Amino acid sequence: MKTRKIPMRMCNGCMEMKPKKELIRIVKSPEGELSIDLTGKKPGRGAYICKNVECLDKAIKTKRINKNLETSVDEEIYKRLKEEIINE
Ligand SMILES: [Zn+2]
């Protein structure tokens, strides 16, 4: 049996390492613009979060995404993240 290496990333809510596929990526483009990256392929610096509202709320409270990406995250991004999580 082949063992494939699964890329792991840390959730900004619960701070646990999870397979990249199970997380949502928030990306800051080289121009400094934030977006939600569902393909995992957008260029730029990324922060990750589990697909659950609890982790999102934690990340909002601790402002960990802001710190991680060294930018401010507007309400709009959080709202869209929440929608993505709920619609999953
Ligand atoms: Zn989490």
Short mmCIF file of C-alpha atoms and ligand atoms in Angstrom, two decimals:
data_model
loop_
_atom_site.label_atom_id
_atom_site.label_comp_id
_atom_site.label_asym_id
_atom_site.label_seq_id
_atom_site.Cartn_x
_atom_site.Cartn_y
_atom_site.Cartn_z
CA MET A 1 0.00 0.00 0.00
CA LYS A 2 1.26 3.41 -0.94
CA THR A 3 1.26 6.06 1.69
CA ARG A 4 0.67 9.51 0.30
CA LYS A 5 1.74 12.50 2.24
CA ILE A 6 -1.27 14.62 3.10
CA PRO A 7 -0.52 18.33 3.35
CA MET A 8 -1.47 19.57 6.79
CA ARG A 9 -2.34 23.10 7.81
CA MET A 10 -3.26 24.70 11.09
CA CYS A 11 -6.79 25.95 11.72
CA ASN A 12 -6.87 29.55 12.96
CA GLY A 13 -9.77 28.68 15.27
CA CYS A 14 -8.90 25.51 17.18
CA MET A 15 -5.16 25.62 16.31
CA GLU A 16 -5.20 21.96 15.32
CA MET A 17 -3.35 20.58 12.34
CA LYS A 18 -5.80 19.27 9.77
CA PRO A 19 -5.54 17.98 6.21
CA LYS A 20 -5.55 20.98 3.91
CA LYS A 21 -8.59 19.62 2.07
CA GLU A 22 -10.74 19.82 5.19
CA LEU A 23 -10.01 23.48 5.68
CA ILE A 24 -11.11 26.69 4.03
CA ARG A 25 -8.33 28.96 2.85
CA ILE A 26 -8.42 32.70 3.18
CA VAL A 27 -5.84 34.24 0.95
CA LYS A 28 -4.16 37.61 0.84
CA SER A 29 -3.12 38.40 -2.70
CA PRO A 30 0.22 40.06 -3.47
CA GLU A 31 -1.85 43.26 -3.85
CA GLY A 32 -3.08 42.87 -0.30
CA GLU A 33 -6.64 41.93 -1.14
CA LEU A 34 -8.39 39.25 0.89
CA SER A 35 -10.55 36.55 -0.61
CA ILE A 36 -11.83 33.11 0.15
CA ASP A 37 -9.96 30.53 -1.86
CA LEU A 38 -11.99 27.41 -2.47
CA THR A 39 -9.54 25.96 -4.97
CA GLY A 40 -6.49 26.27 -2.71
CA LYS A 41 -4.55 27.54 -5.68
CA LYS A 42 -4.71 31.30 -5.49
CA PRO A 43 -1.36 32.99 -5.14
CA GLY A 44 -0.59 34.79 -1.93
CA ARG A 45 -0.37 34.18 1.74
CA GLY A 46 -3.02 31.92 3.20
CA ALA A 47 -4.71 31.31 6.52
CA TYR A 48 -6.82 28.25 7.14
CA ILE A 49 -9.91 27.45 9.09
CA CYS A 50 -12.00 24.31 9.74
CA LYS A 51 -15.34 24.10 8.04
CA ASN A 52 -17.26 24.78 11.20
CA VAL A 53 -18.80 27.85 12.73
CA GLU A 54 -17.17 27.30 16.13
CA CYS A 55 -13.71 27.60 14.68
CA LEU A 56 -14.75 30.64 12.68
CA ASP A 57 -16.14 32.34 15.78
CA LYS A 58 -12.95 31.58 17.66
CA ALA A 59 -10.84 32.97 14.85
CA ILE A 60 -12.96 36.12 14.78
CA LYS A 61 -12.68 36.59 18.54
CA THR A 62 -8.94 36.08 18.70
CA LYS A 63 -8.36 38.00 15.43
CA ARG A 64 -5.94 35.27 14.53
CA ILE A 65 -6.53 35.57 10.80
CA ASN A 66 -5.70 39.27 11.00
CA LYS A 67 -2.45 38.50 12.78
CA ASN A 68 -1.59 35.66 10.49
CA LEU A 69 -2.11 37.61 7.31
CA GLU A 70 -0.96 40.91 8.80
CA THR A 71 -4.05 42.72 7.60
CA SER A 72 -7.51 43.62 8.82
CA VAL A 73 -10.31 41.28 7.88
CA ASP A 74 -13.60 42.95 7.15
CA GLU A 75 -17.00 41.76 8.24
CA GLU A 76 -17.74 40.93 4.63
CA ILE A 77 -15.06 38.24 4.54
CA TYR A 78 -16.28 36.72 7.79
CA LYS A 79 -19.85 36.77 6.52
CA ARG A 80 -18.84 34.99 3.34
CA LEU A 81 -16.83 32.47 5.30
CA LYS A 82 -19.82 31.71 7.46
CA GLU A 83 -21.96 31.22 4.36
CA GLU A 84 -19.40 28.87 2.87
CA ILE A 85 -19.29 26.84 6.08
CA ILE A 86 -23.05 26.63 6.41
CA ASN A 87 -23.51 25.67 2.77
CA GLU A 88 -20.92 22.90 2.89
ZN ZN B 1 -10.58 24.33 13.76
#
